Short mmCIF file of C-alpha atoms in Angstrom, two decimals:
data_model
loop_
_atom_site.label_atom_id
_atom_site.label_comp_id
_atom_site.label_asym_id
_atom_site.label_seq_id
_atom_site.Cartn_x
_atom_site.Cartn_y
_atom_site.Cartn_z
CA UNK R 1 -27.20 -27.09 -16.13
CA UNK R 2 -27.78 -30.05 -18.90
CA UNK R 3 -29.58 -28.13 -20.88
CA UNK R 4 -27.12 -25.35 -20.87
CA UNK R 5 -24.14 -27.41 -22.17
CA UNK R 6 -26.72 -27.33 -25.13
CA UNK R 7 -27.38 -24.18 -25.25
CA UNK R 8 -24.70 -20.28 -26.37
CA UNK R 9 -23.58 -19.40 -24.03
CA UNK R 10 -25.12 -16.02 -23.84
CA UNK R 11 -27.46 -15.99 -20.72
CA UNK R 12 -30.63 -14.89 -21.28
CA UNK R 13 -30.95 -12.94 -18.40
CA UNK R 14 -29.28 -11.04 -16.57
CA UNK R 15 -29.84 -14.31 -13.85
CA UNK R 16 -28.68 -16.86 -16.19
CA UNK R 17 -25.13 -17.87 -13.96
CA UNK R 18 -22.82 -20.05 -16.49
CA UNK R 19 -20.79 -23.11 -15.64
CA UNK R 20 -17.07 -22.33 -15.54
CA UNK R 21 -14.36 -25.93 -14.56
CA UNK R 22 -12.01 -24.55 -11.89
CA UNK R 23 -8.83 -25.75 -13.05
CA UNK R 24 -5.89 -24.62 -11.42
CA UNK R 25 -5.65 -22.64 -8.45
CA UNK R 26 -2.70 -20.86 -6.36
CA UNK R 27 -2.29 -20.34 -1.85
CA UNK R 28 -2.15 -17.01 -1.80
CA UNK R 29 -1.94 -16.38 1.77
CA UNK R 30 -3.55 -20.03 4.19
CA UNK R 31 -7.49 -18.20 4.06
CA UNK R 32 -6.45 -16.58 0.09
CA UNK R 33 -6.93 -18.09 -2.91
CA UNK R 34 -6.92 -17.63 -6.55
CA UNK R 35 -9.33 -19.04 -8.44
CA UNK R 36 -8.94 -20.19 -12.26
CA UNK R 37 -11.42 -21.29 -14.45
CA UNK R 38 -12.97 -22.03 -18.00
CA UNK R 39 -16.24 -21.52 -19.12
CA UNK R 40 -17.64 -25.16 -20.44
CA UNK R 41 -19.25 -23.74 -23.76
CA UNK R 42 -17.17 -20.88 -26.09
CA UNK R 43 -14.79 -18.10 -24.66
CA UNK R 44 -15.30 -16.75 -21.42
CA UNK R 45 -16.97 -13.10 -21.79
CA UNK R 46 -14.17 -9.54 -21.83
CA UNK R 47 -13.97 -8.10 -19.08
CA UNK R 48 -12.41 -4.40 -18.00
CA UNK R 49 -10.30 -4.54 -14.73
CA UNK R 50 -11.90 -3.58 -11.77
CA UNK R 51 -15.37 -4.89 -12.94
CA UNK R 52 -16.23 -7.23 -11.31
CA UNK R 53 -18.35 -10.59 -11.13
CA UNK R 54 -21.21 -13.12 -9.13
CA UNK R 55 -19.71 -16.06 -7.57
CA UNK R 56 -22.41 -18.94 -7.32
CA UNK R 57 -21.08 -22.50 -4.56
CA UNK R 58 -23.99 -24.52 -5.80
CA UNK R 59 -26.57 -25.08 -2.69
CA UNK R 60 -24.73 -22.33 -0.14
CA UNK R 61 -24.65 -18.66 -1.98
CA UNK R 62 -23.71 -16.50 -4.76
CA UNK R 63 -21.13 -13.90 -3.16
CA UNK R 64 -19.42 -10.46 -5.65
CA UNK R 65 -15.75 -10.68 -6.46
CA UNK R 66 -13.89 -8.94 -8.35
CA UNK R 67 -11.45 -10.05 -11.06
CA UNK R 68 -8.35 -10.98 -10.16
CA UNK R 69 -6.28 -11.72 -14.04
CA UNK R 70 -5.10 -10.28 -17.59
CA UNK R 71 -7.78 -8.36 -18.72
CA UNK R 72 -5.94 -9.96 -22.31
CA UNK R 73 -5.98 -13.41 -21.23
CA UNK R 74 -8.73 -14.07 -23.02
CA UNK R 75 -8.47 -17.91 -21.78
CA UNK R 76 -9.57 -18.67 -18.33
CA UNK R 77 -10.72 -15.84 -15.77
CA UNK R 78 -9.24 -15.81 -12.18
CA UNK R 79 -10.65 -14.63 -8.99
CA UNK R 80 -9.29 -14.33 -5.82
CA UNK R 81 -11.25 -15.23 -2.65
CA UNK R 82 -10.44 -14.17 0.97
CA UNK R 83 -12.28 -17.34 2.35
CA UNK R 84 -14.41 -15.61 5.48
CA UNK R 85 -17.58 -16.46 5.13
CA UNK R 86 -19.75 -19.89 4.24
CA UNK R 87 -20.24 -18.96 0.75
CA UNK R 88 -16.00 -17.52 0.57
CA UNK R 89 -14.95 -20.65 2.33
CA UNK R 90 -17.55 -22.86 0.03
CA UNK R 91 -15.60 -21.21 -3.71
CA UNK R 92 -11.97 -21.15 -1.33
CA UNK R 93 -12.78 -24.82 -1.33
CA UNK R 94 -12.89 -25.80 -4.99
CA UNK R 95 -10.91 -28.33 -6.48
CA UNK R 96 -9.59 -29.05 -9.78
CA UNK R 97 -12.40 -29.99 -12.16
CA UNK R 98 -15.89 -28.09 -9.38
CA UNK R 99 -17.84 -26.34 -10.60
CA UNK R 100 -18.92 -22.53 -10.14
CA UNK R 101 -21.87 -20.39 -11.14
CA UNK R 102 -21.03 -18.11 -13.15
CA UNK R 103 -23.00 -13.92 -13.84
CA UNK R 104 -21.06 -10.88 -14.98
CA UNK R 105 -18.81 -9.41 -15.94
CA UNK R 106 -20.94 -5.95 -13.98
CA UNK R 107 -19.91 -2.78 -12.59
CA UNK R 108 -17.60 0.06 -13.81
CA UNK R 109 -14.42 -0.43 -13.92
CA UNK R 110 -10.66 1.74 -13.81
CA UNK R 111 -10.67 4.74 -15.73
CA UNK R 112 -7.13 3.44 -17.95
CA UNK R 113 -8.79 5.39 -20.75
CA UNK R 114 -8.41 8.49 -19.41
CA UNK R 115 -5.60 6.75 -17.71
CA UNK R 116 -4.27 7.26 -20.92
CA UNK R 117 -0.99 10.70 -20.48
CA UNK R 118 -0.71 10.69 -17.35
CA UNK R 119 1.41 9.25 -14.51
CA UNK R 120 -0.56 6.18 -12.57
CA UNK R 121 -0.08 5.29 -8.72
CA UNK R 122 -1.76 2.70 -7.69
CA UNK R 123 -2.31 2.28 -4.27
CA UNK R 124 -3.89 -1.37 -2.86
CA UNK R 125 -4.51 -2.27 0.63
CA UNK R 126 -4.68 -5.95 1.98
CA UNK R 127 -6.78 -8.13 -0.64
CA UNK R 128 -7.60 -4.52 -2.56
CA UNK R 129 -4.96 -5.81 -4.92
CA UNK R 130 -6.60 -8.19 -6.18
CA UNK R 131 -9.07 -5.17 -8.43
CA UNK R 132 -5.93 -4.05 -9.29
CA UNK R 133 -4.15 -5.93 -10.28
CA UNK R 134 -6.12 -6.36 -13.93
CA UNK R 135 -4.74 -2.59 -13.99
CA UNK R 136 -2.18 -3.69 -13.33
CA UNK R 137 -1.27 -5.86 -15.51
CA UNK R 138 -2.95 -3.53 -18.80
CA UNK R 139 -0.54 -0.71 -17.65
CA UNK R 140 2.36 -2.85 -17.87
CA UNK R 141 1.60 -4.22 -21.53
CA UNK R 142 1.09 -0.56 -22.13
CA UNK R 143 3.67 0.79 -20.82
CA UNK R 144 4.13 3.87 -23.68
CA UNK R 145 0.71 5.12 -22.33
CA UNK R 146 0.93 6.19 -19.67
CA UNK R 147 3.60 8.44 -17.28
CA UNK R 148 5.84 7.11 -14.02
CA UNK R 149 3.30 4.48 -12.73
CA UNK R 150 3.63 4.06 -8.69
CA UNK R 151 2.24 0.77 -6.84
CA UNK R 152 2.25 1.10 -3.30
CA UNK R 153 1.57 -2.18 -1.58
CA UNK R 154 0.27 -3.11 1.69
CA UNK R 155 -0.49 -6.09 4.34
CA UNK R 156 -0.23 -7.03 7.02
CA UNK R 157 2.84 -9.47 7.45
CA UNK R 158 4.27 -10.90 4.61
CA UNK R 159 2.63 -14.57 4.93
CA UNK R 160 0.35 -12.09 3.54
CA UNK R 161 1.54 -10.67 0.74
CA UNK R 162 -0.52 -11.44 -2.62
CA UNK R 163 0.83 -12.22 -5.72
CA UNK R 164 4.22 -13.15 -4.81
CA UNK R 165 6.34 -13.86 -7.76
CA UNK R 166 4.09 -11.46 -9.72
CA UNK R 167 5.27 -8.63 -7.47
CA UNK R 168 8.68 -9.82 -7.16
CA UNK R 169 8.81 -9.42 -11.21
CA UNK R 170 6.44 -5.92 -11.63
CA UNK R 171 9.37 -4.97 -8.83
CA UNK R 172 11.76 -5.87 -10.29
CA UNK R 173 10.86 -3.30 -13.75
CA UNK R 174 12.95 0.45 -14.21
CA UNK R 175 9.90 2.05 -15.60
CA UNK R 176 7.48 1.28 -12.57
CA UNK R 177 8.15 2.15 -8.51
CA UNK R 178 6.47 -0.49 -6.82
CA UNK R 179 6.68 -0.12 -2.64
CA UNK R 180 5.61 -2.95 -1.09
CA UNK R 181 5.35 -2.45 3.16
CA UNK R 182 4.14 -4.60 5.73
CA UNK R 183 2.71 -3.51 9.49
CA UNK R 184 4.80 -6.30 11.02
CA UNK R 185 8.00 -7.33 9.49
CA UNK R 186 10.04 -10.40 10.98
CA UNK R 187 13.87 -11.12 10.94
CA UNK R 188 14.09 -12.17 7.28
CA UNK R 189 11.51 -8.89 5.97
CA UNK R 190 14.64 -6.32 4.19
CA UNK R 191 11.16 -4.68 3.15
CA UNK R 192 9.49 -1.54 3.55
CA UNK R 193 7.61 -1.76 7.55
CA UNK R 194 5.16 0.56 7.72
CA UNK R 195 0.91 0.68 7.12
CA UNK R 196 1.30 2.07 3.11
CA UNK R 197 0.53 5.72 3.75
CA UNK R 198 4.11 5.53 5.06
CA UNK R 199 4.92 4.83 1.09
CA UNK R 200 3.96 8.21 0.35
CA UNK R 201 7.34 9.30 1.42
CA UNK R 202 9.58 8.19 -0.59
CA UNK R 203 7.37 8.81 -3.93
CA UNK R 204 6.63 12.56 -5.10
CA UNK R 205 3.93 12.91 -7.29
CA UNK R 206 2.57 14.86 -9.78
CA UNK R 207 -0.88 16.55 -9.08
CA UNK R 208 -1.66 17.74 -11.81
CA UNK R 209 -0.92 14.66 -13.77
CA UNK R 210 -2.35 12.72 -11.47
CA UNK R 211 -4.33 9.34 -11.94
CA UNK R 212 -5.06 7.81 -8.63
CA UNK R 213 -6.46 4.31 -8.31
CA UNK R 214 -7.01 3.15 -5.04
CA UNK R 215 -8.59 -0.11 -3.01
CA UNK R 216 -8.93 -1.71 0.15
CA UNK R 217 -10.99 -1.79 3.03
CA UNK R 218 -12.96 1.28 3.05
CA UNK R 219 -10.60 3.07 6.69
CA UNK R 220 -8.18 1.89 4.95
CA UNK R 221 -8.79 4.36 1.38
CA UNK R 222 -9.60 6.64 4.13
CA UNK R 223 -6.39 7.74 5.38
CA UNK R 224 -5.14 7.13 1.84
CA UNK R 225 -7.59 9.59 0.28
CA UNK R 226 -6.10 11.62 3.04
CA UNK R 227 -2.24 11.27 1.69
CA UNK R 228 -3.06 11.74 -1.70
CA UNK R 229 -5.23 14.92 -1.29
CA UNK R 230 -2.03 16.38 0.78
CA UNK R 231 0.37 15.61 -2.31
CA UNK R 232 -2.54 18.07 -3.75
CA UNK R 233 -4.14 15.68 -5.65
CA UNK R 234 -7.89 17.40 -6.40
CA UNK R 235 -10.54 15.04 -5.89
CA UNK R 236 -11.92 14.23 -9.48
CA UNK R 237 -8.20 12.10 -9.87
CA UNK R 238 -8.94 9.64 -7.51
CA UNK R 239 -10.91 7.06 -8.18
CA UNK R 240 -11.54 3.66 -5.81
CA UNK R 241 -12.59 0.26 -6.03
CA UNK R 242 -16.67 0.67 -3.16
CA UNK R 243 -17.37 -2.54 -1.54
CA UNK R 244 -21.27 -3.25 -0.53
CA UNK R 245 -23.98 -6.49 -0.14
CA UNK R 246 -24.12 -6.67 -3.57
CA UNK R 247 -26.67 -9.14 -4.32
CA UNK R 248 -28.13 -8.90 -7.68
CA UNK R 249 -25.22 -7.02 -9.89
CA UNK R 250 -27.62 -5.11 -12.28
CA UNK R 251 -28.89 -3.09 -10.01
CA UNK R 252 -32.35 -3.77 -9.13
CA UNK R 253 -32.08 -5.08 -6.22
CA UNK R 254 -31.09 -2.58 -3.97
CA UNK R 255 -28.56 -4.21 -1.65
CA UNK R 256 -25.39 -2.21 -2.06
CA UNK R 257 -27.05 1.28 -2.30
CA UNK R 258 -24.00 4.13 -1.06
CA UNK R 259 -25.52 7.24 -1.52
CA UNK R 260 -27.67 8.44 -4.29
CA UNK R 261 -25.95 5.07 -6.30
CA UNK R 262 -25.36 1.35 -6.07
CA UNK R 263 -21.97 0.45 -6.56
CA UNK R 264 -22.66 -3.51 -8.90
CA UNK R 265 -23.98 -0.48 -11.17
CA UNK R 266 -22.82 2.79 -11.08
CA UNK R 267 -18.86 1.43 -9.22
CA UNK R 268 -17.82 -0.83 -7.76
CA UNK R 269 -15.35 2.35 -8.88
CA UNK R 270 -16.24 5.59 -7.79
CA UNK R 271 -13.97 9.03 -8.42
CA UNK R 272 -14.18 10.01 -5.37
CA UNK R 273 -15.28 13.49 -6.17
CA UNK R 274 -18.63 12.21 -6.68
CA UNK R 275 -19.04 9.96 -2.91
CA UNK R 276 -16.35 12.72 -1.02
CA UNK R 277 -18.81 14.13 0.51
CA UNK R 278 -20.43 10.49 2.02
CA UNK R 279 -17.69 8.68 2.13
CA UNK R 280 -17.36 7.00 5.40
CA UNK R 281 -20.28 8.19 6.71
CA UNK R 282 -22.72 6.52 9.92
CA UNK R 283 -25.03 6.37 7.93
CA UNK R 284 -24.69 5.67 4.77
CA UNK O 1 36.48 6.42 3.82
CA UNK O 2 33.78 8.30 5.86
CA UNK O 3 35.84 11.47 6.30
CA UNK O 4 35.94 11.97 2.51
CA UNK O 5 31.99 12.30 1.95
CA UNK O 6 31.65 15.93 3.05
CA UNK O 7 29.67 15.93 6.02
CA UNK O 8 28.13 19.68 5.03
CA UNK O 9 27.30 18.95 1.13
CA UNK O 10 24.77 15.97 2.52
CA UNK O 11 23.11 18.13 5.33
CA UNK O 12 22.77 20.72 3.00
CA UNK O 13 20.78 17.97 0.66
CA UNK O 14 19.15 16.50 3.84
CA UNK O 15 15.11 17.60 4.28
CA UNK O 16 16.22 17.56 7.77
CA UNK O 17 18.25 20.22 7.72
CA UNK O 18 18.39 21.73 3.85
CA UNK O 19 16.94 24.90 4.89
CA UNK O 20 18.61 25.67 7.98
CA UNK O 21 20.06 28.77 7.25
CA UNK O 22 23.82 28.35 5.63
CA UNK O 23 25.64 30.02 9.20
CA UNK O 24 23.66 26.50 11.13
CA UNK O 25 24.01 24.22 8.23
CA UNK O 26 28.13 25.71 9.28
CA UNK O 27 27.95 24.73 12.90
CA UNK O 28 25.30 22.07 12.24
CA UNK O 29 29.07 20.40 10.28
CA UNK O 30 30.65 20.63 13.93
CA UNK O 31 28.44 17.83 15.30
CA UNK O 32 28.13 15.84 12.34
CA UNK O 33 30.17 12.96 12.06
CA UNK O 34 29.51 9.92 8.92
CA UNK O 35 28.94 6.84 9.76
CA UNK O 36 28.05 3.11 8.30
CA UNK O 37 26.28 0.77 9.35
CA UNK O 38 26.34 -2.08 7.63
CA UNK O 39 22.75 -4.61 6.85
CA UNK O 40 22.22 -6.22 10.31
CA UNK O 41 23.89 -3.80 12.96
CA UNK O 42 23.01 -2.53 16.15
CA UNK O 43 22.89 0.85 16.40
CA UNK O 44 20.78 1.43 18.70
CA UNK O 45 18.13 -0.99 21.86
CA UNK O 46 14.65 0.11 23.71
CA UNK O 47 15.44 1.90 26.93
CA UNK O 48 19.50 2.29 25.87
CA UNK O 49 20.23 6.84 26.14
CA UNK O 50 21.66 6.81 23.01
CA UNK O 51 21.85 11.38 22.85
CA UNK O 52 22.27 10.59 18.95
CA UNK O 53 19.84 12.27 16.24
CA UNK O 54 20.23 9.95 12.78
CA UNK O 55 19.44 11.72 9.32
CA UNK O 56 19.76 9.26 6.92
CA UNK O 57 21.43 8.82 3.75
CA UNK O 58 20.53 6.39 2.29
CA UNK O 59 19.87 2.37 3.48
CA UNK O 60 17.26 1.00 5.98
CA UNK O 61 17.03 0.81 9.74
CA UNK O 62 13.86 -1.27 11.70
CA UNK O 63 12.69 -0.14 15.01
CA UNK O 64 11.60 -2.64 16.95
CA UNK O 65 10.15 -4.11 20.51
CA UNK O 66 12.04 -7.36 21.51
CA UNK O 67 8.57 -9.57 22.31
CA UNK O 68 10.08 -12.51 24.99
CA UNK O 69 9.49 -16.27 23.60
CA UNK O 70 8.71 -13.96 20.43
CA UNK O 71 11.63 -12.23 18.49
CA UNK O 72 11.98 -8.53 17.96
CA UNK O 73 8.44 -6.83 16.09
CA UNK O 74 9.96 -4.16 13.80
CA UNK O 75 7.11 -2.28 13.03
CA UNK O 76 8.13 0.60 10.90
CA UNK O 77 12.04 1.09 8.65
CA UNK O 78 13.60 4.73 8.36
CA UNK O 79 14.96 5.36 4.94
CA UNK O 80 16.77 7.92 3.05
CA UNK O 81 15.75 11.51 3.87
CA UNK O 82 14.42 11.13 7.39
CA UNK O 83 15.00 10.35 10.38
CA UNK O 84 16.02 8.42 13.11
CA UNK O 85 16.65 8.85 17.35
CA UNK O 86 13.76 12.39 17.64
CA UNK O 87 14.52 10.95 21.28
CA UNK O 88 17.77 11.66 21.82
CA UNK O 89 16.19 15.12 22.37
CA UNK O 90 13.15 14.70 24.80
CA UNK O 91 13.08 14.11 28.33
CA UNK O 92 14.52 11.98 29.48
CA UNK O 93 16.29 10.13 26.37
CA UNK O 94 15.54 7.39 26.10
CA UNK O 95 14.86 4.85 23.79
CA UNK O 96 11.54 4.35 22.84
CA UNK O 97 12.75 1.41 20.51
CA UNK O 98 15.74 -0.97 19.02
CA UNK O 99 16.66 -0.34 15.79
CA UNK O 100 18.78 -2.97 13.45
CA UNK O 101 20.05 -2.04 10.04
CA UNK O 102 18.20 -4.23 7.06
CA UNK O 103 20.96 -2.27 4.85
CA UNK O 104 23.80 -1.22 4.15
CA UNK O 105 23.26 2.77 6.23
CA UNK O 106 25.07 5.55 5.92
CA UNK O 107 23.46 8.22 8.03
CA UNK O 108 24.74 11.58 9.49
CA UNK O 109 25.18 11.24 13.16
CA UNK O 110 24.42 14.73 14.84
CA UNK O 111 25.66 14.69 18.89
CA UNK O 112 22.23 15.05 20.46
CA UNK O 113 23.15 17.19 23.36
CA UNK O 114 24.76 19.85 21.28
CA UNK O 115 21.98 20.21 19.29
CA UNK O 116 20.59 21.16 22.09
CA UNK O 117 22.50 23.36 23.73
CA UNK O 118 22.11 25.37 20.55
CA UNK O 119 18.72 25.55 19.93
CA UNK O 120 19.39 26.66 24.00
CA UNK O 121 21.93 29.24 23.06
CA UNK O 122 19.31 30.20 18.93
CA UNK O 123 15.17 30.35 20.55
CA UNK O 124 14.86 30.36 16.90
CA UNK O 125 16.67 27.79 15.64
CA UNK O 126 15.34 25.58 18.29
CA UNK O 127 11.84 26.34 17.49
CA UNK O 128 12.09 25.35 13.96
CA UNK O 129 14.13 21.79 14.99
CA UNK O 130 11.60 20.40 17.76
CA UNK O 131 8.51 21.72 14.96
CA UNK O 132 10.25 18.76 12.26
CA UNK O 133 10.65 16.76 15.30
CA UNK O 134 6.94 16.84 16.82
CA UNK O 135 6.43 16.14 12.76
CA UNK O 136 8.16 13.28 13.13
CA UNK O 137 6.12 12.40 15.93
CA UNK O 138 2.94 12.82 14.63
CA UNK O 139 3.16 11.08 11.77
CA UNK O 140 4.81 8.10 13.99
CA UNK O 141 1.76 8.59 15.79
CA UNK O 142 -1.09 8.36 13.57
CA UNK O 143 0.77 5.38 11.88
CA UNK O 144 0.88 3.91 15.12
CA UNK O 145 -3.32 3.79 15.01
CA UNK O 146 -3.83 2.90 11.59
CA UNK O 147 -2.01 -0.53 12.99
CA UNK O 148 -4.71 -0.80 15.56
CA UNK O 149 -7.59 -0.57 13.64
CA UNK O 150 -5.78 -3.14 11.50
CA UNK O 151 -6.69 -1.16 8.40
CA UNK O 152 -6.46 -4.18 6.56
CA UNK O 153 -8.37 -6.28 8.68
CA UNK O 154 -12.02 -5.44 7.03
CA UNK O 155 -11.57 -5.72 3.50
CA UNK O 156 -13.08 -9.30 1.61
#
């Protein structure tokens, strides 16, 4: 690490770690944090919305985490981490000033260039909003390049919603239809209640001119893709972000094999027509 | 104020009734009134026999169960263009859940007993209404299954 401080930021090989310092942390939900971190040397790398990083908690382990920040921001990287195991727990527990090892960015992101000139429908479930947040930033900042813009977001309960302040801001935009629903409401919740697919009742997509970007647990994506197909969207206009047990991040180890693909290298974002024949299959 | 709103126009416009023949829409208008609810108003309670079918024009209504010691568990919202109260057309006509408005709401309120008489007199019309109701119930069933699975629980 000391040697690295003295050397240029570019890693020598894909497994070399660059050290970043946490400088801010936002508690999104009781178990989910958004961590802002800067490299010890130089600037963070540029990334494409939908790409992921390998984050390393010293002495504990390394996990793939989607980059959740603004791709136009060159000052720091943001990752939203839900504490579900030893490594994510250690990362979520990192405080200001602590170090996190970084490799990346990796993988194929959302097809935002292909979506230019078209309507875009983003569908996110739970923490699946994190890898889609950079795409939302990008579209909002380049609004004139896209047609109608829909975001459908579902979470279990109101306290489980991520990025509440930003959602409030985005929902206030006249050029964006941002619908939020929760599975369980209470007397204080004034929004929609029901699973995320029920939000499709409130929008009408133009099947010939819409690109859909979907991320969430696999079962949520399965139902969402079915709903998109019901609305007439062909499979090659639907993109989903897959999650598998990624280890190397560069398509060498084979841990994240998904049919003929490696999720880390060929994904995590796939056109549904590429994977539809084996998506949701028990053996894959 | 409500009386000034043209029931016929609203029926012709609502997704539930817009594809009915004009003559049926006219008959429906005679058993329909426009109702307005303020936010927080209870429309019916779980277990109640409430023979009205509501076509929501605008606003939002939450369906809920009351859980003793925990309060209301609101599990679904019904919004503009949707239908509230399918159980008023299915025996034993008891409400499967309570309904409370979360926003000011305007709805068309149909007399379910009279509607059922219309359906019995004209089986083809009755079949069409039940077809639409089955779709609504199937949607709710699908949503309930997805909640059972806890579709957001598997993400990492």
